[in-house]
Coordinates of N, CA and C and ligand atoms in Angstrom, one line a residue:
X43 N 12.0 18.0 -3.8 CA 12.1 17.5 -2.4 C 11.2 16.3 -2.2
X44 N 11.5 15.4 -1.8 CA 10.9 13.9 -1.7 C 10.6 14.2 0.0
X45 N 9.1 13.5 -0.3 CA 9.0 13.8 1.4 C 9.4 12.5 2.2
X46 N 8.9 12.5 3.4 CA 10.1 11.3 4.1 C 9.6 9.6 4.1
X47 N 8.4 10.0 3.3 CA 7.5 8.7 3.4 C 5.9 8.5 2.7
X48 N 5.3 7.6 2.5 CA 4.1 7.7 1.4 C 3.2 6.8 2.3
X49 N 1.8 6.7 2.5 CA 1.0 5.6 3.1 C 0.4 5.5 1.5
X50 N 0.4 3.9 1.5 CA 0.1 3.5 -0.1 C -1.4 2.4 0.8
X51 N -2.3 3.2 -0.6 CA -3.6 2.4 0.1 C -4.4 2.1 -1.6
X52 N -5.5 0.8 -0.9 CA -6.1 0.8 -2.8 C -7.4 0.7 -2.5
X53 N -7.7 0.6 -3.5 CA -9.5 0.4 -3.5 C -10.1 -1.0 -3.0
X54 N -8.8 -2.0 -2.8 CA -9.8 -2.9 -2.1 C -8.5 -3.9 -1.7
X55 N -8.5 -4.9 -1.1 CA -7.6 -5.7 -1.2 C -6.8 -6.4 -2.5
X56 N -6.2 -7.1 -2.4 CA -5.4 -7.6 -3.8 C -5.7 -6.8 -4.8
X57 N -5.5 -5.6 -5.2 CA -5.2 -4.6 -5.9 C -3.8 -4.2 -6.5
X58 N -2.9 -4.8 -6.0 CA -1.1 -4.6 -6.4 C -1.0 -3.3 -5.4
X59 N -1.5 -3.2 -4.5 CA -0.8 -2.4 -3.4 C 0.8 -2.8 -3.2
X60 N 1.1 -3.6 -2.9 CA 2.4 -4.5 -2.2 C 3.6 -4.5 -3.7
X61 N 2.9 -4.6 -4.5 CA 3.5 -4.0 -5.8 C 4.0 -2.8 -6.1
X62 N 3.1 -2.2 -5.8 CA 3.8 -0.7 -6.2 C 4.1 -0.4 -5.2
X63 N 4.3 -0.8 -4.0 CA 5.3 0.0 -2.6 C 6.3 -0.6 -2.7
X64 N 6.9 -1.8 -3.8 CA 8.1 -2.4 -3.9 C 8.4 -1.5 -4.7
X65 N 8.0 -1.4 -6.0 CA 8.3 -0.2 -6.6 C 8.9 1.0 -6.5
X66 N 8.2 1.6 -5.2 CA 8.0 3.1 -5.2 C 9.5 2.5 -4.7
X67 N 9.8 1.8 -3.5 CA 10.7 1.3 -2.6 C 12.2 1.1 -3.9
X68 N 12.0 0.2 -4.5 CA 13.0 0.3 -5.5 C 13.5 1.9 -6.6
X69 N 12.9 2.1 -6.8 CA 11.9 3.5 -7.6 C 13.3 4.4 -6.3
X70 N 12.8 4.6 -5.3 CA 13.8 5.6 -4.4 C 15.5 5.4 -4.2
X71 N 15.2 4.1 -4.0 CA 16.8 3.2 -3.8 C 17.4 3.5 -4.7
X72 N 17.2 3.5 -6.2 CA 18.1 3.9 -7.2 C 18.0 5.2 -7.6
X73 N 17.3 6.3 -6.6 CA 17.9 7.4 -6.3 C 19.2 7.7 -5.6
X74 N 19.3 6.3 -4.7 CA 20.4 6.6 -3.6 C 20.1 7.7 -2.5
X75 N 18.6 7.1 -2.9 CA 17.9 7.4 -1.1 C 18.2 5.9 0.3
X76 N 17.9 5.9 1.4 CA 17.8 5.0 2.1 C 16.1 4.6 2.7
X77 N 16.1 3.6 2.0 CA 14.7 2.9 2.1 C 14.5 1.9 2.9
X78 N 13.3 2.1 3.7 CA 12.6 1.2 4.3 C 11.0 1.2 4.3
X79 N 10.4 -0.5 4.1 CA 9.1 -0.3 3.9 C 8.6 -1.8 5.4
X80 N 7.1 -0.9 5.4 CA 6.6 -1.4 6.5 C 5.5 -1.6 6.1
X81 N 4.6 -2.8 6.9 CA 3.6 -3.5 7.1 C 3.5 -3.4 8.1
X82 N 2.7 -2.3 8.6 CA 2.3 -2.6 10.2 C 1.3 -4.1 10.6
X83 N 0.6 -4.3 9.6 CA -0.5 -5.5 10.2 C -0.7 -6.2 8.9
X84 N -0.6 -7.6 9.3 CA -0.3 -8.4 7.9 C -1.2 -9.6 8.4
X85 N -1.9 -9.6 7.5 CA -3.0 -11.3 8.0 C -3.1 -11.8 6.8
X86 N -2.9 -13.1 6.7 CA -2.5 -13.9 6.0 C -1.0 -14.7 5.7
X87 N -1.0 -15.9 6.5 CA 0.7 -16.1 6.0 C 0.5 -17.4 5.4
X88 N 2.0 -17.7 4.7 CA 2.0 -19.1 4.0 C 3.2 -19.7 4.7
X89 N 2.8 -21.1 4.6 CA 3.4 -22.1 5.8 C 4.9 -22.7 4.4
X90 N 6.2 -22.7 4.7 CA 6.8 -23.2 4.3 C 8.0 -24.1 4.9
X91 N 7.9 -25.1 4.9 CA 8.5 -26.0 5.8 C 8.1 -25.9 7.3
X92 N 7.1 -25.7 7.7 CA 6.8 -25.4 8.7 C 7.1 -24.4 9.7
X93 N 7.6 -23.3 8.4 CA 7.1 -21.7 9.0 C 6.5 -20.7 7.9
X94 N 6.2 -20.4 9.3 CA 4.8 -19.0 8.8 C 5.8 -17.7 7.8
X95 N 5.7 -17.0 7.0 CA 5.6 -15.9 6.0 C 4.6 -15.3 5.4
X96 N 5.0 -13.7 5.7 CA 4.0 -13.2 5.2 C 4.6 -12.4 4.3
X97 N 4.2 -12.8 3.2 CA 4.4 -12.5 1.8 C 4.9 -11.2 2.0
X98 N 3.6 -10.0 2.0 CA 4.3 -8.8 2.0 C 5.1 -8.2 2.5
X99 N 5.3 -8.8 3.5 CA 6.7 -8.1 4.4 C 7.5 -8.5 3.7
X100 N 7.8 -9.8 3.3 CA 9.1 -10.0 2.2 C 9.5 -9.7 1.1
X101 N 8.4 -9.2 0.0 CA 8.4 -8.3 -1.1 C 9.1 -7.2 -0.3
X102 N 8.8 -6.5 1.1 CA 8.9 -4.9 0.7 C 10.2 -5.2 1.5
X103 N 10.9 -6.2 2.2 CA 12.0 -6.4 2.9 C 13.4 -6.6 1.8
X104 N 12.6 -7.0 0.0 CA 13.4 -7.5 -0.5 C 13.0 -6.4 -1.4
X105 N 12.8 -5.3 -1.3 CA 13.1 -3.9 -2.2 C 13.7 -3.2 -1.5
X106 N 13.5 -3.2 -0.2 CA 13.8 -2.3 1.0 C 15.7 -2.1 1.0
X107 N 16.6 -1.1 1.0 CA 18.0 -1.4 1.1 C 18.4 -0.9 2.7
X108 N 17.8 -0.8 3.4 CA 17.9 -0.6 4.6 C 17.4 -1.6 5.7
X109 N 18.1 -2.3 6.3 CA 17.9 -3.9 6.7 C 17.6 -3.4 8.2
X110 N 15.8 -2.8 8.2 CA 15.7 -2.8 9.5 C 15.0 -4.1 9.8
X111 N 15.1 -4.1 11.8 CA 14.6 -4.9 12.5 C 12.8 -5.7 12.0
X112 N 12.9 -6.7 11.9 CA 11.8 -7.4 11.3 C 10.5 -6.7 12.2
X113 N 10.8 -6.3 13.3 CA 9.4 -5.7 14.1 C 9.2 -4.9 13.8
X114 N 10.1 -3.6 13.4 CA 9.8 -2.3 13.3 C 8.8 -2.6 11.8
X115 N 9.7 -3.4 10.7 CA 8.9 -3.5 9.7 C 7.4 -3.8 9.6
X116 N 7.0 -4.9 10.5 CA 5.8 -5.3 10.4 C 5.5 -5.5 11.9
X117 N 4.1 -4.6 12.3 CA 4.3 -5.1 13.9 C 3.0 -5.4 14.3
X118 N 2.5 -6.2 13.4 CA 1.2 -7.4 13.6 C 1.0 -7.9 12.6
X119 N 1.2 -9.1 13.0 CA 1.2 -10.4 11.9 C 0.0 -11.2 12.4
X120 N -0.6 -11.9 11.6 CA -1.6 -13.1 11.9 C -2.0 -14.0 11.2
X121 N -2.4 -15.2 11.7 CA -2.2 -16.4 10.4 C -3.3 -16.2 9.5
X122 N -4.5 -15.8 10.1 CA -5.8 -15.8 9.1 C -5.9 -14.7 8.2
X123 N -6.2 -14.8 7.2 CA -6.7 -14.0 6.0 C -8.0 -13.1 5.9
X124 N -8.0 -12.7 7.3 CA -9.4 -11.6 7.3 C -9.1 -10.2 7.3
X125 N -10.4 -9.9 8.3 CA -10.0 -7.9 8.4 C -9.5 -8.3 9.7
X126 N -8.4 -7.2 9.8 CA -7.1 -7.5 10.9 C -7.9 -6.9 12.3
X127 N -9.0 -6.6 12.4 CA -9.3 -6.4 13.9 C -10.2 -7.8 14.4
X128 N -10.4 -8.6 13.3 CA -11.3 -9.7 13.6 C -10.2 -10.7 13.6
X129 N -9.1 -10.8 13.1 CA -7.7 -11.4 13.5 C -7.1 -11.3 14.5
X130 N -7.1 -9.9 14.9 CA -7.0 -9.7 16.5 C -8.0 -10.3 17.6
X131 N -8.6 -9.7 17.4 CA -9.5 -10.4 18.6 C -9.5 -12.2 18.4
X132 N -9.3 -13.0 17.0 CA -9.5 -14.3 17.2 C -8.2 -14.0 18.1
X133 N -6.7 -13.6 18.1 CA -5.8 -13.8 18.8 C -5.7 -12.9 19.9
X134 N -7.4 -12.6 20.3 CA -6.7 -12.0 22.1 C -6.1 -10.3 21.9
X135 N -6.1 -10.0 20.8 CA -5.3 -8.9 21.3 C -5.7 -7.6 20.6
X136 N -5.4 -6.8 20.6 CA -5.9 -5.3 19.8 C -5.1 -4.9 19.8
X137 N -5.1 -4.1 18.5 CA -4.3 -3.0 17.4 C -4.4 -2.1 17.9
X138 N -2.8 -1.6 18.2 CA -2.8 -0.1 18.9 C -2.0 0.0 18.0
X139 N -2.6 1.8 17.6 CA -1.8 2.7 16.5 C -0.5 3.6 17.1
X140 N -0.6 3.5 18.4 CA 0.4 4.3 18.9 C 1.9 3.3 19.1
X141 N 1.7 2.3 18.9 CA 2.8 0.9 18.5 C 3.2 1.0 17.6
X142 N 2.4 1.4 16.3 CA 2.7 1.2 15.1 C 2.9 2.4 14.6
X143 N 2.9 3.7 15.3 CA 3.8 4.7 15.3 C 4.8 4.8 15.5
X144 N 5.3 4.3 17.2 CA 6.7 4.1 17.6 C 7.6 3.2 16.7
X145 N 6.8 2.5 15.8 CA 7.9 1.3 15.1 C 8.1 2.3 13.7
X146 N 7.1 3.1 13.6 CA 7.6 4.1 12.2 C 8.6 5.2 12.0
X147 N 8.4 5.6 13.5 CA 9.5 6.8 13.9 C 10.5 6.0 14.3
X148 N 10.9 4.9 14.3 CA 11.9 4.2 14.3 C 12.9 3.9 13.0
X149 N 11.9 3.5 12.1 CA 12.1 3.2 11.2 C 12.4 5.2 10.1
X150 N 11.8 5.9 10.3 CA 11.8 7.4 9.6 C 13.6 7.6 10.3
X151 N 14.0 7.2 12.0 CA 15.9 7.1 11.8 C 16.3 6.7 11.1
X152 N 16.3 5.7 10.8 CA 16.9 4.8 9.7 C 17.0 4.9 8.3
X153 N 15.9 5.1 7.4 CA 15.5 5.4 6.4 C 15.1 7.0 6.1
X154 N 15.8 7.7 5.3 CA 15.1 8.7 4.0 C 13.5 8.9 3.8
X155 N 13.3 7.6 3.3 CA 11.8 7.5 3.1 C 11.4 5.9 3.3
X156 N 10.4 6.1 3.7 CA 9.6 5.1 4.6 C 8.6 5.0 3.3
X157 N 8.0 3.4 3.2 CA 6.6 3.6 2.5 C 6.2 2.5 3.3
X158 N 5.2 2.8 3.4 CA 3.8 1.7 4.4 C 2.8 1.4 3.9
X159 N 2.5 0.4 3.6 CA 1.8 -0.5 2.8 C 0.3 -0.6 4.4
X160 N -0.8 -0.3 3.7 CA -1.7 -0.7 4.6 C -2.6 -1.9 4.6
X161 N -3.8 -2.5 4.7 CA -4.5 -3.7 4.9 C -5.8 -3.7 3.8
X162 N -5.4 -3.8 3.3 CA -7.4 -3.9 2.2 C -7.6 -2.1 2.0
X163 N -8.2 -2.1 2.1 CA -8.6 -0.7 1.8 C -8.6 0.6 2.3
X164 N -9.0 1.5 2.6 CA -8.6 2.8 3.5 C -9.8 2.8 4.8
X165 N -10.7 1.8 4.8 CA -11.7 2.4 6.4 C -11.3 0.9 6.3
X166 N -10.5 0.1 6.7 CA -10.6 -1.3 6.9 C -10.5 -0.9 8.7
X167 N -11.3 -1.5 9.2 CA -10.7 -1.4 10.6 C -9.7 -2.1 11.3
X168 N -9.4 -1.6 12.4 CA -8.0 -1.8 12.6 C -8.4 -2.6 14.3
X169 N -9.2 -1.6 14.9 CA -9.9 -2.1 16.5 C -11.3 -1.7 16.6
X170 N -11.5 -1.9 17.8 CA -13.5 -1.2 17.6 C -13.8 -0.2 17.4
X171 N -12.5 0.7 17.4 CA -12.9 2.7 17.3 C -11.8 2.9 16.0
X172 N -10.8 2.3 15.6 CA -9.8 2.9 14.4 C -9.9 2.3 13.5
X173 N -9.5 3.0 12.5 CA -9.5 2.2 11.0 C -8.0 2.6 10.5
X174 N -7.7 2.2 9.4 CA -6.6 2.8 8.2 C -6.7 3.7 8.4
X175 N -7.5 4.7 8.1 CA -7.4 6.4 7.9 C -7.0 6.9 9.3
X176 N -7.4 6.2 10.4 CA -6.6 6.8 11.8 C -5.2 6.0 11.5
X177 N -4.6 5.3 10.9 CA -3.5 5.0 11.1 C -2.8 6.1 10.1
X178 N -3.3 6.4 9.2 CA -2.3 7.1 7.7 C -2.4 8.3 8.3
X179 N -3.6 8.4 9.5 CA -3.1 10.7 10.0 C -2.4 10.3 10.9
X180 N -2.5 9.4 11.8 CA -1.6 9.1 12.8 C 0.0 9.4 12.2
X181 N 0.6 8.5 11.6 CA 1.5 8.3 10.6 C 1.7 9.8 9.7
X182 N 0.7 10.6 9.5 CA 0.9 11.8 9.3 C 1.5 12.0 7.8
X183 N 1.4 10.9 6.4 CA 1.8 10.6 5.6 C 1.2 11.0 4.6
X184 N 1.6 11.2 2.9 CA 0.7 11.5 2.1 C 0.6 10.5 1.3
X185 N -0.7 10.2 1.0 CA -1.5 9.1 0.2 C -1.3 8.9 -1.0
X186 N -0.7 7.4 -1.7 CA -1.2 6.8 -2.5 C -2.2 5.7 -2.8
X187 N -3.0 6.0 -4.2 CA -4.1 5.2 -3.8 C -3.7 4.7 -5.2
X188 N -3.7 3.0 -4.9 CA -3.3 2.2 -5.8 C -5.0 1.7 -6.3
X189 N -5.7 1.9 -7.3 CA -7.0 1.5 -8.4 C -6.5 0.7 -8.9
X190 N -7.3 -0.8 -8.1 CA -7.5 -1.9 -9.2 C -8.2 -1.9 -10.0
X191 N -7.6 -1.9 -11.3 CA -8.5 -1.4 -12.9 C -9.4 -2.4 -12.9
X192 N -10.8 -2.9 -12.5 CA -11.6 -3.7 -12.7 C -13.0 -3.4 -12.6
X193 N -14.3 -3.7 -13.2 CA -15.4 -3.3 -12.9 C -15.9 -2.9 -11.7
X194 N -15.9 -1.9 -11.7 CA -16.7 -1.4 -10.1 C -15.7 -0.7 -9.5
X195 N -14.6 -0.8 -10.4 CA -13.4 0.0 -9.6 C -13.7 2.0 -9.4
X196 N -14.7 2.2 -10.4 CA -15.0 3.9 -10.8 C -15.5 4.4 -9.0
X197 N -16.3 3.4 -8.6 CA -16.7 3.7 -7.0 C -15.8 3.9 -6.2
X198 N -15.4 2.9 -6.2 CA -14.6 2.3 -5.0 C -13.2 3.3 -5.0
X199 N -12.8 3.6 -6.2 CA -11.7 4.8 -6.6 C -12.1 6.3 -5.8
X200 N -13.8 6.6 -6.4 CA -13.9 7.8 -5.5 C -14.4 7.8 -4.2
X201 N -15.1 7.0 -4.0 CA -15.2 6.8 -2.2 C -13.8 7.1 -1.7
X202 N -13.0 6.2 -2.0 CA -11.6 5.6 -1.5 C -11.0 7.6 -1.5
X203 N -10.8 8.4 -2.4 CA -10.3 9.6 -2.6 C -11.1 10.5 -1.8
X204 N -12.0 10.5 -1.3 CA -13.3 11.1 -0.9 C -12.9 11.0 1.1
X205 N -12.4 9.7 1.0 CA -12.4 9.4 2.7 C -10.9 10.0 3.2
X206 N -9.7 9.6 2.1 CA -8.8 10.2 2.4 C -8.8 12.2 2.9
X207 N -9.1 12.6 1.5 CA -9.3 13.8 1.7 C -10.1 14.3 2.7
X208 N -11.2 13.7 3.6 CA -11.5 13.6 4.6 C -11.0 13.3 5.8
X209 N -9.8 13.0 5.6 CA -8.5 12.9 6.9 C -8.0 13.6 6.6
X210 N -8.1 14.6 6.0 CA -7.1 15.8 5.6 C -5.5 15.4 5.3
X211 N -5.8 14.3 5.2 CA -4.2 14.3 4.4 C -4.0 14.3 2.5
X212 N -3.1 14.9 2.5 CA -2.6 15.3 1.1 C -2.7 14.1 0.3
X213 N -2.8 14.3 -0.8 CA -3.0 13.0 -1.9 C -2.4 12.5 -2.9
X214 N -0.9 12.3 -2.6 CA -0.1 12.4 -3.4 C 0.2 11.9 -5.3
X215 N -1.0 10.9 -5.5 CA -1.2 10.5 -6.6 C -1.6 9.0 -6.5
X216 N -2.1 8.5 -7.5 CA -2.7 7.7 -7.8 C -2.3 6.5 -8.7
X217 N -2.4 5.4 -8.7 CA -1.5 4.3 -10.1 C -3.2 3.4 -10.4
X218 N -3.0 3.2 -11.6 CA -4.2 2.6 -12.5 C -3.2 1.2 -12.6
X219 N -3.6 0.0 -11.8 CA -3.2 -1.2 -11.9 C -4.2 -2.3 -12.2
X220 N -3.8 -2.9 -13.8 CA -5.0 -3.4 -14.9 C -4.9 -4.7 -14.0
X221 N -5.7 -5.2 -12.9 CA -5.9 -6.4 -12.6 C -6.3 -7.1 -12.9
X222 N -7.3 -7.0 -13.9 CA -8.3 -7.8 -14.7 C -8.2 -7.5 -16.5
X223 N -7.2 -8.5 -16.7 CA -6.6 -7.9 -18.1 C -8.3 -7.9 -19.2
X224 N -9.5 -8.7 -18.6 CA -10.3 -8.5 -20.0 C -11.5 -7.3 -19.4
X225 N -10.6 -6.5 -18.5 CA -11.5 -5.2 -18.0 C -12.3 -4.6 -19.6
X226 N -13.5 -4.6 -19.9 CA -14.2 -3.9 -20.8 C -13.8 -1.9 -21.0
X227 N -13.6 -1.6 -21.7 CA -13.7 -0.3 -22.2 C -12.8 0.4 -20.9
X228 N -11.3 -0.3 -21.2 CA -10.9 0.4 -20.1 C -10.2 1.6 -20.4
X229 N -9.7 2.2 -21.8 CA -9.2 3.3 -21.6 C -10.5 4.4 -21.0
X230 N -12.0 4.0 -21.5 CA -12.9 5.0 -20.4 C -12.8 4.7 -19.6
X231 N -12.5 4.0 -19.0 CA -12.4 3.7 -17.1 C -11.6 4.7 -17.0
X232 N -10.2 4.7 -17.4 CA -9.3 5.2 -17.0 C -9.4 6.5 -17.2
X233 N -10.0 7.2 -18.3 CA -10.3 8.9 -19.0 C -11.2 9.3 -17.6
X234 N -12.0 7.9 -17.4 CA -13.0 8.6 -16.2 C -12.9 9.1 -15.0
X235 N -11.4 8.1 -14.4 CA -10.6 8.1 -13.3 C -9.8 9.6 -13.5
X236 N -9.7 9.6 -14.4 CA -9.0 10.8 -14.4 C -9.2 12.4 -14.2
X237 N -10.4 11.9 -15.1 CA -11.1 13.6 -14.5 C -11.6 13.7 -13.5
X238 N -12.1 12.5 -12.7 CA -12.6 12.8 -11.5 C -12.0 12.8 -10.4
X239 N -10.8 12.0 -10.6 CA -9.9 12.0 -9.0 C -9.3 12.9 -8.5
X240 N -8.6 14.3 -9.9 CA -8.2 15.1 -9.8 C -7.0 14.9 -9.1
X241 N -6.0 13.9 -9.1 CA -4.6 14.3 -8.8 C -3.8 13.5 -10.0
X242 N -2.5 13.6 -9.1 CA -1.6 13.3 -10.2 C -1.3 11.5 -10.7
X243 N -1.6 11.4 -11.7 CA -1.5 9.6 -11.9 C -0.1 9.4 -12.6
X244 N 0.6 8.5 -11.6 CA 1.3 8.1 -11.3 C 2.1 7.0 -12.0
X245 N 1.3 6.2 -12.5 CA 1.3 5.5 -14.1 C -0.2 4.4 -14.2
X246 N 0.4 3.9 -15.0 CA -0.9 2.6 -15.9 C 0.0 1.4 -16.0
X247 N -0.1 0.6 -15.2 CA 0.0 -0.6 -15.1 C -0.4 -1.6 -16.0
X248 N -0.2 -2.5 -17.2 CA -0.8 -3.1 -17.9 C -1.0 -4.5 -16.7
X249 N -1.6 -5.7 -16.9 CA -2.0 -7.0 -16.4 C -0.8 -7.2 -17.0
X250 N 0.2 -7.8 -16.1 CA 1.5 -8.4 -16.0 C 1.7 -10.0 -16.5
X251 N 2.0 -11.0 -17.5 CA 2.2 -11.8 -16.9 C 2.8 -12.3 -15.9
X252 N 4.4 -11.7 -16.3 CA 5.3 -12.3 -14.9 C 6.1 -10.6 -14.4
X253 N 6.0 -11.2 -13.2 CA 6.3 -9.9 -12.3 C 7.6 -9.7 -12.7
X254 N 7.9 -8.3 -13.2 CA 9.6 -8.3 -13.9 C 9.8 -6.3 -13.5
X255 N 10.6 -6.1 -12.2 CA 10.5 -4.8 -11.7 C 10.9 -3.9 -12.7
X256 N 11.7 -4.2 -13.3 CA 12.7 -3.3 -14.6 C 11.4 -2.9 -15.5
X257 N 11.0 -4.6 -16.1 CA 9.2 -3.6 -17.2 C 8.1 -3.1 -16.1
X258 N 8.4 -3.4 -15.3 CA 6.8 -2.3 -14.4 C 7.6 -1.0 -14.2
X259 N 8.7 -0.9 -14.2 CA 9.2 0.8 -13.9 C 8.7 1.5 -15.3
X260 N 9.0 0.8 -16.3 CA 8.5 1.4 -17.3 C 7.0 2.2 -17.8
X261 N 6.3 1.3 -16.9 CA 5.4 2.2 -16.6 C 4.8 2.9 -15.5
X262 N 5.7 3.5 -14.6 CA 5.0 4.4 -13.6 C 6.3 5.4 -13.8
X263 N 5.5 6.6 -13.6 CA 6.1 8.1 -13.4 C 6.3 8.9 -12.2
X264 N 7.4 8.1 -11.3 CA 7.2 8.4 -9.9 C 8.3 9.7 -9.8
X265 N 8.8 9.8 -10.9 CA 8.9 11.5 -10.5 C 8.5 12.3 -10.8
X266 N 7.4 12.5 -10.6 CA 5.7 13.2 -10.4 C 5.9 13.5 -9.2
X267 N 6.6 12.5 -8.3 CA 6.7 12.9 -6.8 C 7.8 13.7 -6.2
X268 N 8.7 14.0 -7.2 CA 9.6 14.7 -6.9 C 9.8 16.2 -6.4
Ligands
ATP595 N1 -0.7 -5.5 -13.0 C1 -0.7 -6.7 -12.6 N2 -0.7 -7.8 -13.5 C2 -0.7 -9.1 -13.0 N3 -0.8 -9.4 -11.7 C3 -0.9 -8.4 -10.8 C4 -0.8 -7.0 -11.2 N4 -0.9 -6.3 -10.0 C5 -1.0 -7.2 -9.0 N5 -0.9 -8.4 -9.5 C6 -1.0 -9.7 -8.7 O1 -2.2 -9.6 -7.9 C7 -2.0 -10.1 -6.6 C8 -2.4 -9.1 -5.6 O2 -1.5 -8.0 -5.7 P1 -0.8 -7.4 -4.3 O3 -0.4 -8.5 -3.5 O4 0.2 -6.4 -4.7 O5 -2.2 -6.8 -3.8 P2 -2.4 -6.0 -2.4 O6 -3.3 -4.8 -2.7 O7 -1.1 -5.7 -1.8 O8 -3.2 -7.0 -1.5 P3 -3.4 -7.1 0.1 O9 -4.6 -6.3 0.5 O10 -3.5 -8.5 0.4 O11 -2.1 -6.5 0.7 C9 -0.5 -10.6 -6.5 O12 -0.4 -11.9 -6.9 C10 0.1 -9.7 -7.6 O13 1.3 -10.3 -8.1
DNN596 C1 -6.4 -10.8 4.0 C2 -6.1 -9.7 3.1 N1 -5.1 -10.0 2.1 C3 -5.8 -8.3 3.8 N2 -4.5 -8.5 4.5 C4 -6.9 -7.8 4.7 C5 -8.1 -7.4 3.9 C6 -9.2 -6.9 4.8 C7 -10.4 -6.5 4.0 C8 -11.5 -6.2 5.0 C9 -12.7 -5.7 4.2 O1 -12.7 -4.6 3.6 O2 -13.8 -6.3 4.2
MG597 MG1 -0.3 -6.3 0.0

């Protein structure tokens, strides 16, 4: 039984979060489930011909086989590249989770399974009193935690699992994604990640040259989640 949706979070920003929720997202579709993936809050866009994009929504819009409405998908965008409550406020406005609920139960009609891609890390804040972790219990979801394989990642891996389980939400498994292909002594990184995160790992990601979804399936074992 596949549950109806995943909050996928990592140990820090640019970790291949947005990666493996294309994945997971593709990964379901060729089950001939109905998928839809969301970015509630997206800061950072790139200007092309003189419009704004934000990357991640279009990765998970172009795994997604369920062509919902661009808002439900993402429902705070902003041009700057910071933490999205300091993006809000430069633009006037504040992040309400109960918005970004109504666009998910929107999107949970539509879609089988939902996966939601969150912002930097799991306490990133969101407004002056919420962070990630109030959005992923809000959202009511079980956790993926995408580990950027890189020095310092052994911390940031168990804090990150430490705060989850502290939202009391379930933890559905974990993916080891080699970001730093001249990571030092990483199969111990990884032997180390393992005994201590204690859930299910999801796969090992080598450092990709070119992004090719067919060889990254090859390495994750996402019916673990089955
Ligand atoms: N295994 C890998 N090998 C090579 N490049 C990778 C790998 N994983 C991720 N990347 C690249 O690293 C960059 C960051 O990945 P990604 O955008 O998925 O991170 P993120 O955690 O979603 O970041 P953000 O917090 O901005 O949403 C991207 O350019 C991505 O293509
Ligand atoms: C801009 C970046 N790509 C993400 N969208 C937001 C990352 C916020 C990180 C905040 C922090 O932990 O300091
Ligand atoms: Mg991303």
């Amino acid at each position: 039984m596949t549950a109806r949706g995943y909050f996928v979070t990592g140990t820090d920003t640019g970790v291949g979060k947005t990666l493996i929720s294309a994945a997971l997202l593709r990964y379901f579709a060729q089950r001939g489930l109905r998928v839809a993936g969301m970015k509630p809050v997206a800061a950072g866009c790139e200007w092309r011909d003189g419009v704004a994009y934000w990357d991640d929504v279009e990765q998970l819009r172009a795994a997604a086989n369920v062509d919902a409405a661009q808002a439900l998908v993402n429902t705070y965008r902003f041009e700057a590249a910071v933490a999205p409550h300091i993006a809000a406020a430069q633009a006037g406005m504040t992040i309400q989770l109960d918005v970004i609920a109504r666009a998910c139960d929107a999107l949970h009609a539509q879609a089988d399974v939902v996966i939601v891609e969150g912002a930097g890390g799991f306490r990133v804040p969101l407004n002056d009193h919420q962070d990630m972790s109030d959005l992923a219990r809000k959202l009511s979801l079980p956790v993926i935690l995408v580990v950027g394989m890189r020095l310092g990642c052994i911390n940031h891996a168990l804090l990150s699992a430490e705060a989850i389980r502290q939202a009391g939400l379930p933890l559905a498994g974990w993916v080891a994604n080699r970001i730093d292909p001249a990571m030092a002594q990483f199969d111990a990184n990884l032997a180390t990640l393992q005994q201590r995160l204690n859930m299910p790992l999801l796969g090992v990601v080598p450092w990709l040259a070119s992004m090719d979804f067919s060889a990254l399936s090859t390495y994750l074992a996402f019916e673990k989640l089955l």
